[in-house]
Amino acid sequence: MADLQRRNAIKSLAALFGAAITPVAATQLFDKTDDNHFEVLKTAAHRDVVTQMQAVILELEPNDQLYFNLVAFTDLMLANTLTLTERTACVKGAELIAEGVLSSSQLVNKLTSLFTISSQQQQRIIAQQALPFSEVSLDKRDEYLIYKCIFTVREFLLLGYFTSEKLQAS
């Protein structure tokens, strides 16, 4: 039974990946070698948030972080799979996360505190994410945008990591 579930998960992931990445988008990913090619993560603060989320979520070594190029992959996915409204919410969330942070260690600490929440708070945040932005109370909008960014970027980081060539070769 577990083998069948694993096969279904792999098939679903492959279908998602195949639908999300067109040949043109894949070519664009390989062309992203400098800061001028980012479509959604245009500022260094946006890219820093994704880089530090990668470090917190995947716990990659610095050498592996360079190999996987997950920041460029995340930017590509944001640009090609989300609506303009979703992209805008994600970028605004990244700005709110980076706000007031002066160093990468402060950013890691802030991200870690956003991930280490109680189960009650987690349930509340998940319920809040199910609502459209217009229905979120004014005092909770920043939190909504921060977690919209976290959930979206986390999904793309995991997708990029688990479908990478390096893991498939292992």
PDB file of C-alpha atoms in Angstrom:
ATOM      1  CA  MET A   1       0.000   0.000   0.000  1.00  0.00           C
ATOM      2  CA  ALA A   2       2.821   2.422   0.870  1.00  0.00           C
ATOM      3  CA  ASP A   3       4.483   1.666  -2.468  1.00  0.00           C
ATOM      4  CA  LEU A   4       1.278   2.594  -4.313  1.00  0.00           C
ATOM      5  CA  GLN A   5       0.987   5.864  -2.346  1.00  0.00           C
ATOM      6  CA  ARG A   6       4.606   6.686  -3.173  1.00  0.00           C
ATOM      7  CA  ARG A   7       3.961   6.043  -6.881  1.00  0.00           C
ATOM      8  CA  ASN A   8       0.886   8.261  -6.841  1.00  0.00           C
ATOM      9  CA  ALA A   9       2.817  11.024  -5.085  1.00  0.00           C
ATOM     10  CA  ILE A  10       5.606  10.832  -7.657  1.00  0.00           C
ATOM     11  CA  LYS A  11       3.095  10.860 -10.530  1.00  0.00           C
ATOM     12  CA  SER A  12       1.333  13.884  -9.062  1.00  0.00           C
ATOM     13  CA  LEU A  13       4.590  15.718  -8.510  1.00  0.00           C
ATOM     14  CA  ALA A  14       5.755  14.939 -12.047  1.00  0.00           C
ATOM     15  CA  ALA A  15       2.431  16.172 -13.458  1.00  0.00           C
ATOM     16  CA  LEU A  16       2.656  19.363 -11.406  1.00  0.00           C
ATOM     17  CA  PHE A  17       6.244  19.949 -12.429  1.00  0.00           C
ATOM     18  CA  GLY A  18       5.505  19.205 -16.087  1.00  0.00           C
ATOM     19  CA  ALA A  19       2.558  21.581 -16.138  1.00  0.00           C
ATOM     20  CA  ALA A  20       4.407  24.322 -14.312  1.00  0.00           C
ATOM     21  CA  ILE A  21       7.626  24.336 -16.331  1.00  0.00           C
ATOM     22  CA  THR A  22       7.430  24.852 -20.063  1.00  0.00           C
ATOM     23  CA  PRO A  23      10.534  24.490 -22.257  1.00  0.00           C
ATOM     24  CA  VAL A  24      10.748  28.281 -22.501  1.00  0.00           C
ATOM     25  CA  ALA A  25      10.555  28.645 -18.726  1.00  0.00           C
ATOM     26  CA  ALA A  26      13.221  25.949 -18.253  1.00  0.00           C
ATOM     27  CA  THR A  27      15.514  27.791 -20.662  1.00  0.00           C
ATOM     28  CA  GLN A  28      14.936  31.020 -18.757  1.00  0.00           C
ATOM     29  CA  LEU A  29      15.944  29.284 -15.529  1.00  0.00           C
ATOM     30  CA  PHE A  30      19.344  28.369 -16.929  1.00  0.00           C
ATOM     31  CA  ASP A  31      19.839  31.905 -18.249  1.00  0.00           C
ATOM     32  CA  LYS A  32      19.399  33.453 -14.776  1.00  0.00           C
ATOM     33  CA  THR A  33      22.981  34.020 -13.783  1.00  0.00           C
ATOM     34  CA  ASP A  34      22.941  37.530 -12.378  1.00  0.00           C
ATOM     35  CA  ASP A  35      20.617  39.868 -10.498  1.00  0.00           C
ATOM     36  CA  ASN A  36      19.284  41.490 -13.676  1.00  0.00           C
ATOM     37  CA  HIS A  37      17.364  38.403 -14.754  1.00  0.00           C
ATOM     38  CA  PHE A  38      15.029  38.085 -11.771  1.00  0.00           C
ATOM     39  CA  GLU A  39      11.416  38.738 -12.695  1.00  0.00           C
ATOM     40  CA  VAL A  40       9.663  38.724  -9.311  1.00  0.00           C
ATOM     41  CA  LEU A  41      12.438  38.706  -6.691  1.00  0.00           C
ATOM     42  CA  LYS A  42      13.904  41.959  -8.002  1.00  0.00           C
ATOM     43  CA  THR A  43      15.486  43.345  -4.836  1.00  0.00           C
ATOM     44  CA  ALA A  44      18.270  41.835  -2.779  1.00  0.00           C
ATOM     45  CA  ALA A  45      15.934  41.767   0.252  1.00  0.00           C
ATOM     46  CA  HIS A  46      13.477  39.500  -1.624  1.00  0.00           C
ATOM     47  CA  ARG A  47      16.271  37.132  -2.658  1.00  0.00           C
ATOM     48  CA  ASP A  48      17.746  37.159   0.851  1.00  0.00           C
ATOM     49  CA  VAL A  49      14.419  36.039   2.316  1.00  0.00           C
ATOM     50  CA  VAL A  50      14.250  33.109  -0.133  1.00  0.00           C
ATOM     51  CA  THR A  51      17.909  32.227   0.446  1.00  0.00           C
ATOM     52  CA  GLN A  52      17.480  32.207   4.216  1.00  0.00           C
ATOM     53  CA  MET A  53      14.210  30.251   3.968  1.00  0.00           C
ATOM     54  CA  GLN A  54      16.149  27.701   1.936  1.00  0.00           C
ATOM     55  CA  ALA A  55      18.727  27.515   4.715  1.00  0.00           C
ATOM     56  CA  VAL A  56      16.070  27.155   7.436  1.00  0.00           C
ATOM     57  CA  ILE A  57      13.787  24.697   5.628  1.00  0.00           C
ATOM     58  CA  LEU A  58      16.266  22.490   3.780  1.00  0.00           C
ATOM     59  CA  GLU A  59      19.288  22.938   6.069  1.00  0.00           C
ATOM     60  CA  LEU A  60      21.631  22.848   3.071  1.00  0.00           C
ATOM     61  CA  GLU A  61      25.344  23.370   3.328  1.00  0.00           C
ATOM     62  CA  PRO A  62      26.565  26.640   1.736  1.00  0.00           C
ATOM     63  CA  ASN A  63      28.114  24.717  -1.195  1.00  0.00           C
ATOM     64  CA  ASP A  64      24.833  22.904  -1.858  1.00  0.00           C
ATOM     65  CA  GLN A  65      22.891  26.167  -1.753  1.00  0.00           C
ATOM     66  CA  LEU A  66      24.927  27.370  -4.727  1.00  0.00           C
ATOM     67  CA  TYR A  67      24.459  24.105  -6.622  1.00  0.00           C
ATOM     68  CA  PHE A  68      20.685  23.952  -6.384  1.00  0.00           C
ATOM     69  CA  ASN A  69      20.052  27.608  -7.475  1.00  0.00           C
ATOM     70  CA  LEU A  70      16.675  27.440  -5.760  1.00  0.00           C
ATOM     71  CA  VAL A  71      16.330  31.218  -5.585  1.00  0.00           C
ATOM     72  CA  ALA A  72      16.281  31.406  -9.394  1.00  0.00           C
ATOM     73  CA  PHE A  73      13.941  28.407  -9.523  1.00  0.00           C
ATOM     74  CA  THR A  74      11.594  30.060  -7.011  1.00  0.00           C
ATOM     75  CA  ASP A  75      11.641  33.291  -9.007  1.00  0.00           C
ATOM     76  CA  LEU A  76      10.816  31.368 -12.166  1.00  0.00           C
ATOM     77  CA  MET A  77       7.934  29.568 -10.480  1.00  0.00           C
ATOM     78  CA  LEU A  78       6.584  32.803  -8.995  1.00  0.00           C
ATOM     79  CA  ALA A  79       6.697  34.471 -12.402  1.00  0.00           C
ATOM     80  CA  ASN A  80       5.151  31.612 -14.383  1.00  0.00           C
ATOM     81  CA  THR A  81       2.688  29.829 -12.098  1.00  0.00           C
ATOM     82  CA  LEU A  82       1.073  32.498  -9.915  1.00  0.00           C
ATOM     83  CA  THR A  83      -1.384  35.226 -10.753  1.00  0.00           C
ATOM     84  CA  LEU A  84      -0.325  38.847 -10.438  1.00  0.00           C
ATOM     85  CA  THR A  85      -2.321  39.146  -7.199  1.00  0.00           C
ATOM     86  CA  GLU A  86      -0.599  36.098  -5.693  1.00  0.00           C
ATOM     87  CA  ARG A  87       2.850  37.339  -6.777  1.00  0.00           C
ATOM     88  CA  THR A  88       2.182  40.767  -5.297  1.00  0.00           C
ATOM     89  CA  ALA A  89       1.070  39.243  -1.983  1.00  0.00           C
ATOM     90  CA  CYS A  90       4.160  37.016  -1.877  1.00  0.00           C
ATOM     91  CA  VAL A  91       6.547  39.903  -2.581  1.00  0.00           C
ATOM     92  CA  LYS A  92       4.833  42.120  -0.007  1.00  0.00           C
ATOM     93  CA  GLY A  93       5.161  39.275   2.521  1.00  0.00           C
ATOM     94  CA  ALA A  94       8.887  38.995   1.740  1.00  0.00           C
ATOM     95  CA  GLU A  95       9.242  42.740   2.281  1.00  0.00           C
ATOM     96  CA  LEU A  96       7.477  42.471   5.643  1.00  0.00           C
ATOM     97  CA  ILE A  97       9.748  39.594   6.680  1.00  0.00           C
ATOM     98  CA  ALA A  98      12.884  41.534   5.671  1.00  0.00           C
ATOM     99  CA  GLU A  99      11.662  44.759   7.289  1.00  0.00           C
ATOM    100  CA  GLY A 100      13.937  45.936  10.082  1.00  0.00           C
ATOM    101  CA  VAL A 101      16.471  43.146   9.533  1.00  0.00           C
ATOM    102  CA  LEU A 102      20.066  44.290   9.271  1.00  0.00           C
ATOM    103  CA  SER A 103      21.971  41.010   8.943  1.00  0.00           C
ATOM    104  CA  SER A 104      21.409  37.512   7.600  1.00  0.00           C
ATOM    105  CA  SER A 105      21.627  36.038  11.119  1.00  0.00           C
ATOM    106  CA  GLN A 106      18.803  38.352  12.226  1.00  0.00           C
ATOM    107  CA  LEU A 107      16.797  37.195   9.200  1.00  0.00           C
ATOM    108  CA  VAL A 108      17.411  33.535  10.094  1.00  0.00           C
ATOM    109  CA  ASN A 109      16.271  34.203  13.670  1.00  0.00           C
ATOM    110  CA  LYS A 110      13.146  35.994  12.452  1.00  0.00           C
ATOM    111  CA  LEU A 111      12.291  33.178  10.023  1.00  0.00           C
ATOM    112  CA  THR A 112      12.931  30.532  12.667  1.00  0.00           C
ATOM    113  CA  SER A 113      10.539  32.295  15.036  1.00  0.00           C
ATOM    114  CA  LEU A 114       7.902  32.386  12.272  1.00  0.00           C
ATOM    115  CA  PHE A 115       8.268  28.609  11.815  1.00  0.00           C
ATOM    116  CA  THR A 116       8.268  27.697  15.507  1.00  0.00           C
ATOM    117  CA  ILE A 117       4.664  28.375  16.434  1.00  0.00           C
ATOM    118  CA  SER A 118       2.162  26.546  18.603  1.00  0.00           C
ATOM    119  CA  SER A 119      -0.306  24.107  17.062  1.00  0.00           C
ATOM    120  CA  GLN A 120      -3.189  26.454  17.934  1.00  0.00           C
ATOM    121  CA  GLN A 121      -1.497  29.359  16.183  1.00  0.00           C
ATOM    122  CA  GLN A 122      -0.741  27.082  13.231  1.00  0.00           C
ATOM    123  CA  GLN A 123      -4.423  26.123  12.914  1.00  0.00           C
ATOM    124  CA  ARG A 124      -5.434  29.791  13.050  1.00  0.00           C
ATOM    125  CA  ILE A 125      -2.907  30.757  10.363  1.00  0.00           C
ATOM    126  CA  ILE A 126      -3.998  27.922   8.060  1.00  0.00           C
ATOM    127  CA  ALA A 127      -7.655  28.932   8.474  1.00  0.00           C
ATOM    128  CA  GLN A 128      -6.697  32.542   7.793  1.00  0.00           C
ATOM    129  CA  GLN A 129      -4.854  31.564   4.591  1.00  0.00           C
ATOM    130  CA  ALA A 130      -8.051  29.979   3.245  1.00  0.00           C
ATOM    131  CA  LEU A 131      -9.708  33.405   3.219  1.00  0.00           C
ATOM    132  CA  PRO A 132      -9.404  35.897   0.368  1.00  0.00           C
ATOM    133  CA  PHE A 133      -7.240  38.893   1.283  1.00  0.00           C
ATOM    134  CA  SER A 134     -10.242  41.241   1.255  1.00  0.00           C
ATOM    135  CA  GLU A 135     -11.870  39.258   4.083  1.00  0.00           C
ATOM    136  CA  VAL A 136      -8.848  39.408   6.397  1.00  0.00           C
ATOM    137  CA  SER A 137      -9.193  41.965   9.200  1.00  0.00           C
ATOM    138  CA  LEU A 138      -6.963  45.020   8.910  1.00  0.00           C
ATOM    139  CA  ASP A 139      -4.903  44.144  11.995  1.00  0.00           C
ATOM    140  CA  LYS A 140      -4.107  40.653  10.618  1.00  0.00           C
ATOM    141  CA  ARG A 141      -3.186  41.611   7.031  1.00  0.00           C
ATOM    142  CA  ASP A 142       0.572  41.798   7.624  1.00  0.00           C
ATOM    143  CA  GLU A 143       0.554  38.363   9.248  1.00  0.00           C
ATOM    144  CA  TYR A 144      -1.555  37.043   6.358  1.00  0.00           C
ATOM    145  CA  LEU A 145       0.947  38.358   3.773  1.00  0.00           C
ATOM    146  CA  ILE A 146       3.956  37.029   5.697  1.00  0.00           C
ATOM    147  CA  TYR A 147       2.529  33.511   5.853  1.00  0.00           C
ATOM    148  CA  LYS A 148       1.284  33.691   2.251  1.00  0.00           C
ATOM    149  CA  CYS A 149       4.920  34.316   1.299  1.00  0.00           C
ATOM    150  CA  ILE A 150       6.210  31.556   3.575  1.00  0.00           C
ATOM    151  CA  PHE A 151       3.757  28.930   2.314  1.00  0.00           C
ATOM    152  CA  THR A 152       4.299  29.836  -1.348  1.00  0.00           C
ATOM    153  CA  VAL A 153       8.087  30.003  -1.202  1.00  0.00           C
ATOM    154  CA  ARG A 154       8.277  26.828   0.904  1.00  0.00           C
ATOM    155  CA  GLU A 155       6.276  24.935  -1.724  1.00  0.00           C
ATOM    156  CA  PHE A 156       8.567  26.095  -4.529  1.00  0.00           C
ATOM    157  CA  LEU A 157      11.750  25.424  -2.555  1.00  0.00           C
ATOM    158  CA  LEU A 158      10.650  21.868  -1.804  1.00  0.00           C
ATOM    159  CA  LEU A 159       9.522  21.279  -5.385  1.00  0.00           C
ATOM    160  CA  GLY A 160      12.839  22.561  -6.745  1.00  0.00           C
ATOM    161  CA  TYR A 161      14.884  20.587  -4.249  1.00  0.00           C
ATOM    162  CA  PHE A 162      13.115  17.249  -4.638  1.00  0.00           C
ATOM    163  CA  THR A 163      13.046  17.422  -8.436  1.00  0.00           C
ATOM    164  CA  SER A 164      16.646  18.539  -8.810  1.00  0.00           C
ATOM    165  CA  GLU A 165      19.141  16.767 -11.029  1.00  0.00           C
ATOM    166  CA  LYS A 166      21.602  16.287  -8.176  1.00  0.00           C
ATOM    167  CA  LEU A 167      19.126  14.228  -6.116  1.00  0.00           C
ATOM    168  CA  GLN A 168      18.009  12.204  -9.115  1.00  0.00           C
ATOM    169  CA  ALA A 169      21.645  11.295  -9.861  1.00  0.00           C
ATOM    170  CA  SER A 170      22.246  10.092  -6.285  1.00  0.00           C
TER     171      SER A 170
END
